[in-house]
Short mmCIF file of C-alpha atoms and ligand atoms in Angstrom, two decimals:
data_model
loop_
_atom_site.label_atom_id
_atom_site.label_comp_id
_atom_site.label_asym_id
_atom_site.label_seq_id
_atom_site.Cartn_x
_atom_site.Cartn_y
_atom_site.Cartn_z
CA UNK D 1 -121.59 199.68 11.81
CA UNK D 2 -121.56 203.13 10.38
CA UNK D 3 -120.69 203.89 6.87
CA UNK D 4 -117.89 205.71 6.27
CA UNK D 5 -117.22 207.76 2.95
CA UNK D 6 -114.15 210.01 2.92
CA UNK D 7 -113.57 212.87 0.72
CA UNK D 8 -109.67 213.00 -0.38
CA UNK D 9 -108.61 216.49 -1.90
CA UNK D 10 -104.94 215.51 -2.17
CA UNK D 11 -103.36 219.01 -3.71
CA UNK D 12 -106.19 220.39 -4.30
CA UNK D 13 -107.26 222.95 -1.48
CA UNK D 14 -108.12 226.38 -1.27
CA UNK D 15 -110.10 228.68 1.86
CA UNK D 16 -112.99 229.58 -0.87
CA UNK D 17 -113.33 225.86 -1.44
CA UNK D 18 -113.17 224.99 2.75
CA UNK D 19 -116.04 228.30 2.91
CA UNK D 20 -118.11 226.77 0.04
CA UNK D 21 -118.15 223.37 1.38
CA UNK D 22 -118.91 224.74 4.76
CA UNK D 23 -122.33 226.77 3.64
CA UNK D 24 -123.75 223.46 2.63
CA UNK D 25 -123.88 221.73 5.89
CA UNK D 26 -127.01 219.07 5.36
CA UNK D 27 -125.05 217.13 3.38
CA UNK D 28 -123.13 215.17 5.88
CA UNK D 29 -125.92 215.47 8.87
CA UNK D 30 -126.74 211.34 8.68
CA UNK D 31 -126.97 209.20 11.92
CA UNK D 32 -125.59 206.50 9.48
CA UNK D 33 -122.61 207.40 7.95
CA UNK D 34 -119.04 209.55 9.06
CA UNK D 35 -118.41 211.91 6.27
CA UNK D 36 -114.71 212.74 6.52
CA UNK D 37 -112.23 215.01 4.12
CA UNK D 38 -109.08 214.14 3.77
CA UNK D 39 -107.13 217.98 3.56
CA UNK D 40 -103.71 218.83 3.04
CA UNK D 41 -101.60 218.76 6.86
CA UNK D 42 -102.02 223.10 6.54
CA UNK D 43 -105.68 223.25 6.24
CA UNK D 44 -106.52 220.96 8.96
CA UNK D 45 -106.60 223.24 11.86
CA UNK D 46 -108.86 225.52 9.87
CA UNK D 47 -111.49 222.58 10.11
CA UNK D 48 -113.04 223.32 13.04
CA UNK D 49 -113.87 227.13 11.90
CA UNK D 50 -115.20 226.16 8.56
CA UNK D 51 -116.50 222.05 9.37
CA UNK D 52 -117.40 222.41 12.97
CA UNK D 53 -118.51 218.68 13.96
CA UNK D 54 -120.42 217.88 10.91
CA UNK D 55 -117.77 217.21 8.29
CA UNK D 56 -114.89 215.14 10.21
CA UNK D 57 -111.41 215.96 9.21
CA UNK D 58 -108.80 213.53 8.10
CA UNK D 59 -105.10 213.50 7.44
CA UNK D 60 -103.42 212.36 3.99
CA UNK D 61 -100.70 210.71 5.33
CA UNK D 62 -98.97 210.67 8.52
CA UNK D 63 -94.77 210.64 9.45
CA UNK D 64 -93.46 206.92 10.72
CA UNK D 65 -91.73 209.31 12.89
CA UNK D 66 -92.98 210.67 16.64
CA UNK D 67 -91.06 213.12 17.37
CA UNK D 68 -87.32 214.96 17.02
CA UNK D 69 -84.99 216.41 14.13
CA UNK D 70 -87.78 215.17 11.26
CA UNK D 71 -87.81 218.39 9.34
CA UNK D 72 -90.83 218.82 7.15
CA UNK D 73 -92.62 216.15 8.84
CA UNK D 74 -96.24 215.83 10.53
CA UNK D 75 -96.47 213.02 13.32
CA UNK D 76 -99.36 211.09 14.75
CA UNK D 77 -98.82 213.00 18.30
CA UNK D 78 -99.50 215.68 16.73
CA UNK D 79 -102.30 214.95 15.04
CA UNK D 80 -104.14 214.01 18.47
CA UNK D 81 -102.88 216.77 19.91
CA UNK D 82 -104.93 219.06 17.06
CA UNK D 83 -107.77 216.74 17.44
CA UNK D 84 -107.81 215.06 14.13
CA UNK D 85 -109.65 211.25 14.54
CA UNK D 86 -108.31 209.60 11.20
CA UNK D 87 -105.60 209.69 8.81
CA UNK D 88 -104.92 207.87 5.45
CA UNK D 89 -101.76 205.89 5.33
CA UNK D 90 -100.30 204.42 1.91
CA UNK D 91 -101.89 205.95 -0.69
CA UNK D 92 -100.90 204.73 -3.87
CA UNK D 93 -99.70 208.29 -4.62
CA UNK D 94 -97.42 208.45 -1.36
CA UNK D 95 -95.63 205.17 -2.78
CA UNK D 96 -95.44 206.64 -6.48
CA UNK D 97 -94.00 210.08 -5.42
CA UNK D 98 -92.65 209.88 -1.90
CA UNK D 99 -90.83 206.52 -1.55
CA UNK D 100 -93.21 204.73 0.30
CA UNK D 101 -92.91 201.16 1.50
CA UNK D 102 -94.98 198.79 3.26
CA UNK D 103 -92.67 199.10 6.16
CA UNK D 104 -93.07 202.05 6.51
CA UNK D 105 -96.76 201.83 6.55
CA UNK D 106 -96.70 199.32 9.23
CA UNK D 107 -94.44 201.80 11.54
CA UNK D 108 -97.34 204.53 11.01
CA UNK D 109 -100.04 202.10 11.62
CA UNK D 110 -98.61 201.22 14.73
CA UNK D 111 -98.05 204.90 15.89
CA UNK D 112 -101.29 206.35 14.88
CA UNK D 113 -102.95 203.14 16.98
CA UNK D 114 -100.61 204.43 19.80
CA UNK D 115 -102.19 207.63 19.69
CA UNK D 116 -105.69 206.64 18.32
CA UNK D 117 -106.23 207.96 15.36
CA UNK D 118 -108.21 206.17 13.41
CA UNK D 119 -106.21 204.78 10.22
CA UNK D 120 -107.79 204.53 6.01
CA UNK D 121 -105.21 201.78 5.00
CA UNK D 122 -104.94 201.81 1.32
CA UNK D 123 -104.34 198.72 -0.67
CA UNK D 124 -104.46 198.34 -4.82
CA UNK D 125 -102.49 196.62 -7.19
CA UNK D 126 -101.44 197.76 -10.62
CA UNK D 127 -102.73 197.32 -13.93
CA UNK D 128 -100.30 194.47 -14.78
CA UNK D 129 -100.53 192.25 -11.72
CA UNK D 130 -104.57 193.06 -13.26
CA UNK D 131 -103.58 191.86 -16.27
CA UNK D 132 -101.70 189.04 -15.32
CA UNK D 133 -104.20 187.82 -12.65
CA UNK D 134 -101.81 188.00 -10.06
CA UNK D 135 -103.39 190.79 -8.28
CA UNK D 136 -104.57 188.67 -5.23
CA UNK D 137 -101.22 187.28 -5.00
CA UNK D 138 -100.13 191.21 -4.73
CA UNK D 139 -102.91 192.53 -2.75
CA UNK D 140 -102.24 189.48 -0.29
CA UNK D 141 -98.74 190.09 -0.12
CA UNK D 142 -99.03 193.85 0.26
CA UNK D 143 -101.49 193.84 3.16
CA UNK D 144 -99.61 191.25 4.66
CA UNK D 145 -96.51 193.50 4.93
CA UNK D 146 -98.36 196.56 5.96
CA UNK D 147 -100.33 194.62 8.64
CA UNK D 148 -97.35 192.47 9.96
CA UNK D 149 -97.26 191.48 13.68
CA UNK D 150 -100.41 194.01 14.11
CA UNK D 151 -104.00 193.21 15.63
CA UNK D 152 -106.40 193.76 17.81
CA UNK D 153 -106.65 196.95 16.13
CA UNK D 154 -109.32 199.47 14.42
CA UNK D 155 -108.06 199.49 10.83
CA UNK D 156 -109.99 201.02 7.63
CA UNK D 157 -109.57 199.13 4.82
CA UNK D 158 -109.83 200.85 1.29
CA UNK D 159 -108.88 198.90 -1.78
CA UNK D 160 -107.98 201.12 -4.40
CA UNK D 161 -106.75 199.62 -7.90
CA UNK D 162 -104.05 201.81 -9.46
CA UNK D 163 -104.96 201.56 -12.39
CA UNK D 164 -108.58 203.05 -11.27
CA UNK D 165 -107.78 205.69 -9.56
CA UNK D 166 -108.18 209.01 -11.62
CA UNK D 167 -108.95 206.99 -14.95
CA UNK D 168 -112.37 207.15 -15.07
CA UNK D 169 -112.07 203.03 -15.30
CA UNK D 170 -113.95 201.07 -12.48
CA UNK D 171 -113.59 197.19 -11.79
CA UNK D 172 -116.43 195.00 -12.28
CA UNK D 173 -118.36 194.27 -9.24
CA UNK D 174 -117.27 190.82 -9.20
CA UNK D 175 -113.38 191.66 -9.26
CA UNK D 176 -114.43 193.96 -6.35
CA UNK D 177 -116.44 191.04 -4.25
CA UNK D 178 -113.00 188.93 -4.66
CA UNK D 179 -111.02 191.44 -3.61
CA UNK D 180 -113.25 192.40 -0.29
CA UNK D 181 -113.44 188.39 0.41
CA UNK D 182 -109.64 188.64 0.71
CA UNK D 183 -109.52 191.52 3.18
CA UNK D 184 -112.23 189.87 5.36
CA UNK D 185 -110.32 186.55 5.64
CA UNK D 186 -107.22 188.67 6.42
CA UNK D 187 -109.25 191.30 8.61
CA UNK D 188 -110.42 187.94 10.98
CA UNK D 189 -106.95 187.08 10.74
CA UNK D 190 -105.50 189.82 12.39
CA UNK D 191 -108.93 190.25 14.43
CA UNK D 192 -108.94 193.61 12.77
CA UNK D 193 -112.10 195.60 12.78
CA UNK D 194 -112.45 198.36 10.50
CA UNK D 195 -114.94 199.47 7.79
CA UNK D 196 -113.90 198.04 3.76
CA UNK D 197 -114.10 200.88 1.61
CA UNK D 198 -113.62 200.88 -2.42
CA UNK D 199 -112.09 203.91 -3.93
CA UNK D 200 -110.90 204.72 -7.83
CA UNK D 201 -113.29 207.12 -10.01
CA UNK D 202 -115.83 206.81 -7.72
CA UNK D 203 -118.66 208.90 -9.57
CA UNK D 204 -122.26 210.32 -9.57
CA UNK D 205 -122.77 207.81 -12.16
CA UNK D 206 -121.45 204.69 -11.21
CA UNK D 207 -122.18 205.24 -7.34
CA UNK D 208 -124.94 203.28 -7.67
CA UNK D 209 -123.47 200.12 -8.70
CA UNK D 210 -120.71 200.35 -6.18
CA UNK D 211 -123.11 200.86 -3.27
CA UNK D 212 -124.98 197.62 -4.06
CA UNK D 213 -121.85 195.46 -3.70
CA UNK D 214 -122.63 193.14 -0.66
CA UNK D 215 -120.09 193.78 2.41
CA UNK D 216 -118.86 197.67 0.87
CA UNK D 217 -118.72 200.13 3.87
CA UNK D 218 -117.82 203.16 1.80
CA UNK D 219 -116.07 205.34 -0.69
CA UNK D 220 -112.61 206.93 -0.85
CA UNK D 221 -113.21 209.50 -3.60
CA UNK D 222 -110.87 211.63 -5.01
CA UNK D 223 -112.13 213.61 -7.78
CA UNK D 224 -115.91 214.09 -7.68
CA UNK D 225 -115.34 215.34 -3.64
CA UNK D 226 -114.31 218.40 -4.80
CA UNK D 227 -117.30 219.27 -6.33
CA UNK D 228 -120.05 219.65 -3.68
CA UNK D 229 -122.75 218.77 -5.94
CA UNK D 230 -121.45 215.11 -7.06
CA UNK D 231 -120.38 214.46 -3.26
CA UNK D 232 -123.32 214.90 -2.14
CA UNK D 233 -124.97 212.97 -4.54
CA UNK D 234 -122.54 209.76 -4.07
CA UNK D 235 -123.30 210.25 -0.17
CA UNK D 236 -127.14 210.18 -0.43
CA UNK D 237 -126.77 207.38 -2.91
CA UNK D 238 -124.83 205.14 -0.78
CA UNK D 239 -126.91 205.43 2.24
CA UNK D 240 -130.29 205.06 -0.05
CA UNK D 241 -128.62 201.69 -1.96
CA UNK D 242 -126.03 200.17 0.30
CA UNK D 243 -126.50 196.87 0.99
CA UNK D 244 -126.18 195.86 5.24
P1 PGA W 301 -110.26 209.37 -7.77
O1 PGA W 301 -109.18 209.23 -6.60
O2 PGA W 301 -111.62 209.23 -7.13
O3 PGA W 301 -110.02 210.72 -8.35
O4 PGA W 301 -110.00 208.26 -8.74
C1 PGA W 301 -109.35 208.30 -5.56
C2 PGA W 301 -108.19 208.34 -4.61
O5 PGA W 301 -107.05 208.52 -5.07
O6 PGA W 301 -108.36 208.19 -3.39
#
């Protein structure tokens, strides 16, 4: 299976950014890997003047609506209908600003399978179900909700700890390996296939670590995707170290 790594620049997207990115195309020309960036819902048409085919463009989030009086709203009909292959759907940031639920999650899955785009479901538990230990019991009940009465489905999988994500703070690879075994086990379950991503201050510096965990398929990475330089070094470091 291919890689997949996935560049997310949440709110932070300019044109001189898209026509930097876009002058340094041999990053992202690997037989081995989809390199995708996740860009706000009004910069996604642009993609195909500045990406063309070789960076693949992905949605942040998607409506649990299809169609009608949704004001404000972006629906996965429409994203087929402008081309775009994959969204994310439940970023930790969508539940911590815009009311998300796992519900709802599972009403976008379902709708973006209807119209095949190809979903980054993200998973994570915070710092004090960490704490406490009980973050399998959370993760477990989380996907669970998010992936209820779905399968036979192509699902991306990224687990992204909370309490990682922006905080410089990564979880040892152990705590990582646990956490993948779960979403394997419930992955068969579903007979879900998908690639199992890891994202939360994914860096130049710690790439290399993260790319030897056994079973990883790729990177959700915030931050360092914004500067061409360090995504391009995570990329090329993941396909030299990642382990089949
Ligand atoms: P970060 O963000 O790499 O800046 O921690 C990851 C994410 O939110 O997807």
């Amino acid at each position: 299976m291919k890689k997949l790594i996935c560049g997310n620049w949440k709110m932070n997207c300019t044109l001189d950014m898209l026509d930097s990115f876009s002058k340094n195309k041999h990053i992202t020309e690997s037989p081995h890997a989809d390199i995708l960036i996740a860009l706000p819902f009004i910069y996604l048409p642009e993609w195909k003047r500045y990406f063309q085919n070789y960076i693949i463009p992905c949605s942040q989030d998607v409506s649990e609506f299809i169609e009608g009086p949704i004001t404000g709203d972006v629906s996965a009909k429409m994203l087929k209908d402008m081309e775009i292959r994959y969204s994310i759907v439940g970023h930790s940031e969508r539940y911590k600003n815009h009311d998300e639920t796992c519900e709802k999650v599972n009403i976008k899955l379902r709708n973006l399978k209807e119209y095949g785009v190809e979903p980054i479901l993200c998973i994570g538990e915070p710092s004090h179900s960490r704490e406490s230990k009980k973050h399998i019991e959370f993760l477990e009940d989380q996907i669970g909700r998010c992936l209820k009465d779905i399968s036979h489905s192509t699902i991306n999988i990224a687990y992204e700890p909370i309490w990682s994500i922006g905080t410089g703070k990564i979880p040892e690879e152990d705590q990582i390996e646990e956490v993948l075994t779960l979403i394997k086990r419930i992955m068969i379950q579903h007979n879900i296939s998908g690639r199992i991503l890891y994202g939360g201050s994914v860096k130049p510096k710690n790439a290399k670590i993260l790319s030897k965990i056994s079973g990883l398929d790729g990177f959700l990475i915030g931050n360092a995707s914004l500067e061409y330089e360090d995504f391009k070094e995570i990329i090329n470091t993941l396909l030299e170290n990642i382990v089949a």
